[in-house]
mmCIF file of N, CA and C in Angstrom:
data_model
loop_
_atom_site.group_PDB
_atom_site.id
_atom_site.type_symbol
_atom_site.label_atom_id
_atom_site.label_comp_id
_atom_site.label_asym_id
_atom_site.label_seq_id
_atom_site.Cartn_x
_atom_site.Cartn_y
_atom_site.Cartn_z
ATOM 1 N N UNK A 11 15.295 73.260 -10.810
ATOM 2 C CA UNK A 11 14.548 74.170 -11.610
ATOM 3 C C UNK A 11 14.219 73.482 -12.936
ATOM 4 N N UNK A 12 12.675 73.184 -13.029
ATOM 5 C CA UNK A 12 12.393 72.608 -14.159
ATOM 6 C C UNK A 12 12.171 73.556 -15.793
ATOM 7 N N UNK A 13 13.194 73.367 -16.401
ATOM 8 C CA UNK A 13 12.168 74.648 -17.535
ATOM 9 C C UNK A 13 11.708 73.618 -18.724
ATOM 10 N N UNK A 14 10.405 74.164 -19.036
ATOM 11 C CA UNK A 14 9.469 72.961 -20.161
ATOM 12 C C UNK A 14 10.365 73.669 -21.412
ATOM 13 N N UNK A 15 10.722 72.494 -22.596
ATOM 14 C CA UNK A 15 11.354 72.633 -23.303
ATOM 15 C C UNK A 15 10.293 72.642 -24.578
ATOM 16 N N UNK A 16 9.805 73.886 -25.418
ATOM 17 C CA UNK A 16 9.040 73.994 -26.317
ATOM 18 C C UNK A 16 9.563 72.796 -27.661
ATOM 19 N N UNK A 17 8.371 71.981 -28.005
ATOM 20 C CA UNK A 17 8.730 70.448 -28.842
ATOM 21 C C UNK A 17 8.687 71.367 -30.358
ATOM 22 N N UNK A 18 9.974 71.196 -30.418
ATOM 23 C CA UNK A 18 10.106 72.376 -32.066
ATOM 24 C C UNK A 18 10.332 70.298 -32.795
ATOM 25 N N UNK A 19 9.440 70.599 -34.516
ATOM 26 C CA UNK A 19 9.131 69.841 -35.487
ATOM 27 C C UNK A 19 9.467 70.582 -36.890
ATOM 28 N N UNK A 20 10.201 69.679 -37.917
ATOM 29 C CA UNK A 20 10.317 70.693 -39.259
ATOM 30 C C UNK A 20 9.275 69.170 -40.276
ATOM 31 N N UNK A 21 9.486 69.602 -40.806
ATOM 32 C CA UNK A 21 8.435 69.073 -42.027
ATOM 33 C C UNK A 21 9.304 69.551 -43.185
ATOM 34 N N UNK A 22 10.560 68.898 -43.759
ATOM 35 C CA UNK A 22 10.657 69.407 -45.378
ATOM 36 C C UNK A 22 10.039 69.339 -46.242
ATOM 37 N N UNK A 23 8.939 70.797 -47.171
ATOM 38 C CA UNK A 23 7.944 71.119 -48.158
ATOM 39 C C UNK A 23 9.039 71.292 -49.416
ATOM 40 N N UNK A 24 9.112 71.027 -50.157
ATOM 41 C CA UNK A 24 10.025 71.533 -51.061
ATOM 42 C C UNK A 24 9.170 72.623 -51.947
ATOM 43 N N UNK A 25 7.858 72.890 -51.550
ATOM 44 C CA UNK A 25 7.014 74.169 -52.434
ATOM 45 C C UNK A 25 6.732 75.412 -51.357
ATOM 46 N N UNK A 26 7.548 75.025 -50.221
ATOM 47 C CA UNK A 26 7.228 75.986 -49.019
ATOM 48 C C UNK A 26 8.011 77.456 -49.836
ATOM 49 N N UNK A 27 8.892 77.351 -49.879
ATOM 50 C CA UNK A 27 9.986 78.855 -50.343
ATOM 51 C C UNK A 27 9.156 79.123 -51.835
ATOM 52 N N UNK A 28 9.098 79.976 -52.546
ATOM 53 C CA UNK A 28 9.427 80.595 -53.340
ATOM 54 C C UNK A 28 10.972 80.669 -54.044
ATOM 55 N N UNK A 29 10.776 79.719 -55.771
ATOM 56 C CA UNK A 29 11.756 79.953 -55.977
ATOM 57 C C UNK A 29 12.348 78.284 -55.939
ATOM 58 N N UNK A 30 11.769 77.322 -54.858
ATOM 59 C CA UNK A 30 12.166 76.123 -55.033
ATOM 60 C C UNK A 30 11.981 75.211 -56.188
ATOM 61 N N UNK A 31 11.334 75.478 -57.168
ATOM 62 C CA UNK A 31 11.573 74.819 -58.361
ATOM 63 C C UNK A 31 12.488 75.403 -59.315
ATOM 64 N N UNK A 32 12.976 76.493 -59.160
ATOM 65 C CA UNK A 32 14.198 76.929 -59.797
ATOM 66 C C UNK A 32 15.522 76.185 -58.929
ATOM 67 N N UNK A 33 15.743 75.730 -57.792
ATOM 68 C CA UNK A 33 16.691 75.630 -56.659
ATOM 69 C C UNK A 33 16.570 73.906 -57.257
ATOM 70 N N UNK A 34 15.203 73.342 -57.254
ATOM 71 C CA UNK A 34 15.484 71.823 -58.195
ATOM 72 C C UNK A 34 15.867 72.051 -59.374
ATOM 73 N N UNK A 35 15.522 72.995 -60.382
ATOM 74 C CA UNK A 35 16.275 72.890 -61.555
ATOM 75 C C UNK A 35 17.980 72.762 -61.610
ATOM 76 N N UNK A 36 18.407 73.648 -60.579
ATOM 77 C CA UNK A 36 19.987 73.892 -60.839
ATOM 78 C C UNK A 36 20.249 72.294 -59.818
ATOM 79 N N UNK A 37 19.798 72.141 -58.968
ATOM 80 C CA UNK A 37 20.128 70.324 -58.376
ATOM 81 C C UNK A 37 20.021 69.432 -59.825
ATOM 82 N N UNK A 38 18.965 69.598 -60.285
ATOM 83 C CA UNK A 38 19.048 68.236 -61.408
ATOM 84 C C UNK A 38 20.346 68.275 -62.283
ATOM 85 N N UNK A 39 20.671 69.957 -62.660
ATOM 86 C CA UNK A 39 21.637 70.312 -63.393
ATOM 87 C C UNK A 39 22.774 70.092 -63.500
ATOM 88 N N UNK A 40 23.179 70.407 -61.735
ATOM 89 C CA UNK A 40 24.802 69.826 -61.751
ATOM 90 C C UNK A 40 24.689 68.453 -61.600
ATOM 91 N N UNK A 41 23.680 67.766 -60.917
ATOM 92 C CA UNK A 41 23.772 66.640 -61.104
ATOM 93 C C UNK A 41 23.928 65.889 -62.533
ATOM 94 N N UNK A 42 22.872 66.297 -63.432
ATOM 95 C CA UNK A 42 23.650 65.912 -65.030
ATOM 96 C C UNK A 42 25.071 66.199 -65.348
ATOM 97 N N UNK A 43 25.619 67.379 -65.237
ATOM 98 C CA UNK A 43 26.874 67.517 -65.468
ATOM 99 C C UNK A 43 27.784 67.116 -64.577
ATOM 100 N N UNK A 44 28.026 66.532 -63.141
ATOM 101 C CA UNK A 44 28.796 65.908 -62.209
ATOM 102 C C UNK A 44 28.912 64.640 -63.066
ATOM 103 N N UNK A 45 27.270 64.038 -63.332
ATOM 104 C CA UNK A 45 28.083 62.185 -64.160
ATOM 105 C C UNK A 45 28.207 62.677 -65.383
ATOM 106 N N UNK A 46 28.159 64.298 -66.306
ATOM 107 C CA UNK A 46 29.212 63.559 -67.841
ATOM 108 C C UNK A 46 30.324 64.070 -67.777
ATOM 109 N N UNK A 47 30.541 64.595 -66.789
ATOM 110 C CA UNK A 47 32.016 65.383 -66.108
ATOM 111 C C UNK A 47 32.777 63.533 -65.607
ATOM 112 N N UNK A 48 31.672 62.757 -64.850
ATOM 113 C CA UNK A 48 32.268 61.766 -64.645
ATOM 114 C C UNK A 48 32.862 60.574 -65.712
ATOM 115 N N UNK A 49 31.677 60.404 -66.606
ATOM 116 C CA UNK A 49 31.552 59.883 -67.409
ATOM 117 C C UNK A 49 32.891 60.144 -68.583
ATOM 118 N N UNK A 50 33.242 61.174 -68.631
ATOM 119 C CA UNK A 50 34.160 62.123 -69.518
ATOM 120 C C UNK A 50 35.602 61.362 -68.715
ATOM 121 N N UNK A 51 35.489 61.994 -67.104
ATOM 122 C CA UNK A 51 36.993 61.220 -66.820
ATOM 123 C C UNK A 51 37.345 59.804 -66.661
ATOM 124 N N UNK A 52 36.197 59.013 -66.737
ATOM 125 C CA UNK A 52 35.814 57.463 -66.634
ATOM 126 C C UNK A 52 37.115 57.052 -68.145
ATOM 127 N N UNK A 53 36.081 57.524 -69.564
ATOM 128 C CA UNK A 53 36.687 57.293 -70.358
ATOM 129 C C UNK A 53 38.519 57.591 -70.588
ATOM 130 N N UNK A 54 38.622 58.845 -70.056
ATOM 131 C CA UNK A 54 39.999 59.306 -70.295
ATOM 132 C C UNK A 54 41.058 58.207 -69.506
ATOM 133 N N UNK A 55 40.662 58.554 -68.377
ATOM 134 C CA UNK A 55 41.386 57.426 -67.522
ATOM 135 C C UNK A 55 41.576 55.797 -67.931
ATOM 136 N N UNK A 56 40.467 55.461 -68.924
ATOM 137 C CA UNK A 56 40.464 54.292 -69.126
ATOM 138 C C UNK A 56 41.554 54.169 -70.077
ATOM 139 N N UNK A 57 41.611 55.379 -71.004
ATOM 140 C CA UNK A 57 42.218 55.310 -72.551
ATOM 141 C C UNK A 57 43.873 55.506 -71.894
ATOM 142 N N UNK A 58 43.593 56.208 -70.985
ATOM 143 C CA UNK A 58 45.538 56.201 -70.401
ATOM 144 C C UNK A 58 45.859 54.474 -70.029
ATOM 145 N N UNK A 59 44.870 54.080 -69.336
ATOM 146 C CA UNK A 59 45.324 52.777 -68.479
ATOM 147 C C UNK A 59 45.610 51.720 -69.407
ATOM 148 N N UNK A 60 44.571 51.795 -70.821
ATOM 149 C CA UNK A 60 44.818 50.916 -71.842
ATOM 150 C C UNK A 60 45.787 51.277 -72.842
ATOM 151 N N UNK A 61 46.817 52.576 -72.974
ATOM 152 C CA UNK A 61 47.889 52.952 -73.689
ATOM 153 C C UNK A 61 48.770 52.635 -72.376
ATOM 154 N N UNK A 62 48.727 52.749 -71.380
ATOM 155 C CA UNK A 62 50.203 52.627 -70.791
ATOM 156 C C UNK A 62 49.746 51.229 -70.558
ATOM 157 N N UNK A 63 49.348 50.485 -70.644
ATOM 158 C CA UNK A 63 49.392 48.689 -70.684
ATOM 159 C C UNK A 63 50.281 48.546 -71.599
ATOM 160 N N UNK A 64 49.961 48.899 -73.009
ATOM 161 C CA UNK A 64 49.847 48.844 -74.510
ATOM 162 C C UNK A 64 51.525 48.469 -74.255
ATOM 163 N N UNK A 65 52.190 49.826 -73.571
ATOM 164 C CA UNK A 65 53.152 50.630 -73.823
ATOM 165 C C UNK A 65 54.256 50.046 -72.644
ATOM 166 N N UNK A 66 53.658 49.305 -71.828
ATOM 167 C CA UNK A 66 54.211 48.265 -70.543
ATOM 168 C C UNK A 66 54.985 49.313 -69.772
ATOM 169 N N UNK A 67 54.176 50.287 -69.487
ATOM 170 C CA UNK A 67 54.515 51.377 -68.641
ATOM 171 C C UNK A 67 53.722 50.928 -67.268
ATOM 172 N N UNK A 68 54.222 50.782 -66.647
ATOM 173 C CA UNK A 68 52.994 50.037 -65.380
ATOM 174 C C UNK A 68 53.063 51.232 -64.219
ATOM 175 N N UNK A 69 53.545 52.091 -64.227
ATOM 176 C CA UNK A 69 53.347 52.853 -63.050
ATOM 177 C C UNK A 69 52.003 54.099 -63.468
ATOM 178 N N UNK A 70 52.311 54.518 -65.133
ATOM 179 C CA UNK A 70 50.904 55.019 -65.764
ATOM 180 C C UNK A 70 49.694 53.365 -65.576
ATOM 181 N N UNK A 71 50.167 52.529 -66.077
ATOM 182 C CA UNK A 71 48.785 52.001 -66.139
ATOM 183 C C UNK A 71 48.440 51.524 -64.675
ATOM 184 N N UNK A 72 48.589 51.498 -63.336
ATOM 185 C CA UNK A 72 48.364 51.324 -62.111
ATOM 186 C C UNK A 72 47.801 52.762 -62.066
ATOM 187 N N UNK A 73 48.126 53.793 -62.135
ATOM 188 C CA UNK A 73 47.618 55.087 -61.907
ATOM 189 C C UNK A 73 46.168 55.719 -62.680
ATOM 190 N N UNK A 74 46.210 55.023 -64.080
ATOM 191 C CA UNK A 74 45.156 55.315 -64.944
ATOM 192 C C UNK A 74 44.144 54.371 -64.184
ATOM 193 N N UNK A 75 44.464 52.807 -63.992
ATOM 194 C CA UNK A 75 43.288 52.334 -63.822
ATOM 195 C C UNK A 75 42.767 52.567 -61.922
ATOM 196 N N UNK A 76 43.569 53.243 -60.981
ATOM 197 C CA UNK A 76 43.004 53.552 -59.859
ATOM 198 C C UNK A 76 42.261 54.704 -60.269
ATOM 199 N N UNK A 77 42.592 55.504 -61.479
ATOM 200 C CA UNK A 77 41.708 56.939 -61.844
ATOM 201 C C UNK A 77 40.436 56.501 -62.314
ATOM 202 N N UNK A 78 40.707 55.485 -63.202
ATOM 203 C CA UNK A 78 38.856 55.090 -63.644
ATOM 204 C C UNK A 78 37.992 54.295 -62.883
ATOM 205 N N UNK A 79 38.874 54.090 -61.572
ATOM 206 C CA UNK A 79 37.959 53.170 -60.862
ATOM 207 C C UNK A 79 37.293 54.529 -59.672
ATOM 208 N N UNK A 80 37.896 55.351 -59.489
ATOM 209 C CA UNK A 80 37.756 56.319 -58.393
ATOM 210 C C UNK A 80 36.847 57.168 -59.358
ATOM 211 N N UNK A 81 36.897 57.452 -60.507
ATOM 212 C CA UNK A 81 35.704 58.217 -61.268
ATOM 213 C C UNK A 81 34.698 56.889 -61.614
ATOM 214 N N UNK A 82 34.464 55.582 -61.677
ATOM 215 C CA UNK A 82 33.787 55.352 -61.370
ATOM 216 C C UNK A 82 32.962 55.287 -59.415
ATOM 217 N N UNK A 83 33.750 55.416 -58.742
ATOM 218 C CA UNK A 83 33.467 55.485 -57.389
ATOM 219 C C UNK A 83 32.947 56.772 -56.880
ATOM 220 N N UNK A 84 33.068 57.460 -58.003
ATOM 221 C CA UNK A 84 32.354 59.247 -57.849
ATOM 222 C C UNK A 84 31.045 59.017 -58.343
ATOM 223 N N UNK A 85 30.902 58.029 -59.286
ATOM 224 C CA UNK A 85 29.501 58.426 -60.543
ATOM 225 C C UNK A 85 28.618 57.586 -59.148
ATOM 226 N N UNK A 86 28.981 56.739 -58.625
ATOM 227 C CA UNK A 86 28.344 56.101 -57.764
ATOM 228 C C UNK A 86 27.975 56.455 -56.385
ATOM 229 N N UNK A 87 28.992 57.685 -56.114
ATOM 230 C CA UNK A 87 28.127 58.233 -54.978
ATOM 231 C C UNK A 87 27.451 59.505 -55.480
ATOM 232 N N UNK A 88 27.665 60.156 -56.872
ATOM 233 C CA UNK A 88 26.721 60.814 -57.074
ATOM 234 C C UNK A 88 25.347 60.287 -57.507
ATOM 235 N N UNK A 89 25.660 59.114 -57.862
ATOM 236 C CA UNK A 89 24.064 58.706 -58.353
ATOM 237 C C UNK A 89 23.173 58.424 -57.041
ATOM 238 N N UNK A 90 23.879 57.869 -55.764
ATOM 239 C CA UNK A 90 23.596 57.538 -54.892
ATOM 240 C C UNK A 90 22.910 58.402 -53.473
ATOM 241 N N UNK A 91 23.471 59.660 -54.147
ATOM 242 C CA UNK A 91 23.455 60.830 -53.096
ATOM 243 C C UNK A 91 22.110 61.103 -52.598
ATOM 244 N N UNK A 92 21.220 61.133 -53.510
ATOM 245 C CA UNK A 92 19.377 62.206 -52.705
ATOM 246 C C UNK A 92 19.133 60.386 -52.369
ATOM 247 N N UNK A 93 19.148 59.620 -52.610
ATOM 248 C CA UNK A 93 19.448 58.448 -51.866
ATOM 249 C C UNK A 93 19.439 58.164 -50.468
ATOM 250 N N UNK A 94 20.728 58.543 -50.458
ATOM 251 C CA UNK A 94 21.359 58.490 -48.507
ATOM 252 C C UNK A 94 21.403 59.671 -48.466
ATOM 253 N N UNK A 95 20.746 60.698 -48.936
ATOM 254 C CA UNK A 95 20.217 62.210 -48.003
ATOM 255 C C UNK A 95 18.876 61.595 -47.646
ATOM 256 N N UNK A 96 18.077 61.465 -48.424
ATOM 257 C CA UNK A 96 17.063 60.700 -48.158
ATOM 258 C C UNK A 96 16.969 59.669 -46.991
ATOM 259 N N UNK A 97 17.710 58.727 -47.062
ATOM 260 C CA UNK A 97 17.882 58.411 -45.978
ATOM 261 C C UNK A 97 18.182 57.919 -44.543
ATOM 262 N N UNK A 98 19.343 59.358 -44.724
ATOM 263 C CA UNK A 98 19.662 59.793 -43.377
ATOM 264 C C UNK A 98 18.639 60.808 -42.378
ATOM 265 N N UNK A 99 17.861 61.377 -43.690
ATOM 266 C CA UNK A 99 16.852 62.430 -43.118
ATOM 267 C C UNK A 99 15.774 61.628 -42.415
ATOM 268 N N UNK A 100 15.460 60.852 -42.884
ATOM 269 C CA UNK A 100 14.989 59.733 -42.370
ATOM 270 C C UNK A 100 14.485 59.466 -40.986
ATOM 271 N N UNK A 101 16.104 58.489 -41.030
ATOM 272 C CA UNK A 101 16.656 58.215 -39.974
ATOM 273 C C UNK A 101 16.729 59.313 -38.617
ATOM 274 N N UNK A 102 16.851 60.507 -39.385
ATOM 275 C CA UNK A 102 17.145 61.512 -38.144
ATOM 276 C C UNK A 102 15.515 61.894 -37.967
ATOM 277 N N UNK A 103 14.533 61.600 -38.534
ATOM 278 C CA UNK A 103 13.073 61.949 -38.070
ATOM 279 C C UNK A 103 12.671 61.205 -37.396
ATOM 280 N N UNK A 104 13.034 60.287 -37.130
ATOM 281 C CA UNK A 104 12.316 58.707 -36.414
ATOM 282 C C UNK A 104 13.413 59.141 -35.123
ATOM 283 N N UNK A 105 14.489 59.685 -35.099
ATOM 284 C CA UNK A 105 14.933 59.747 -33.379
ATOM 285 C C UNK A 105 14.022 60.208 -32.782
ATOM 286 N N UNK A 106 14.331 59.822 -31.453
ATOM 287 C CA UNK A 106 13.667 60.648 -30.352
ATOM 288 C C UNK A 106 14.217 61.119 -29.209
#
């Protein structure tokens, strides 16, 4: 039993909805505040890692500097993100 399988296609419009340039405003938004949220724990973490050096505390300064490297490893996949959404979406339009 053959059944024809109707060929469904999307096209992402980002002016299709109503309301989608308010929906980019709050994207750009947290995105500003995700890197000075990052940016914010970048520094802190740094200032622990360089007082517990200071202070030859090495289990704070091993811990501070895996923290500023992992908030830098955040700022970088947030900067990176509409990126590899981009494209993966891509990628998933070109299957067949």
């Amino acid at each position: 039993m053959n059944i024809p399988i109707a060929g469904v296609s999307a096209s992402p419009d980002a002016n299709a909805l109503p309301g989608s340039n308010v929906l980019q405003q709050i994207v750009n938004g947290v995105d500003a505040w995700a890197l000075a949220i990052t940016l914010i724990g970048t520094f802190v973490r740094a200032a622990i890692w360089a007082v517990a050096s200071h202070t030859s505390s090495n289990h704070y300064a091993a811990r501070g500097r895996m923290a500023a490297l992992t908030s830098a490893g955040a700022a970088l996949v947030i900067g990176a993100g509409p990126a590899l959404v981009n494209f993966f979406a891509h990628l998933g339009a070109t299957a067949k």
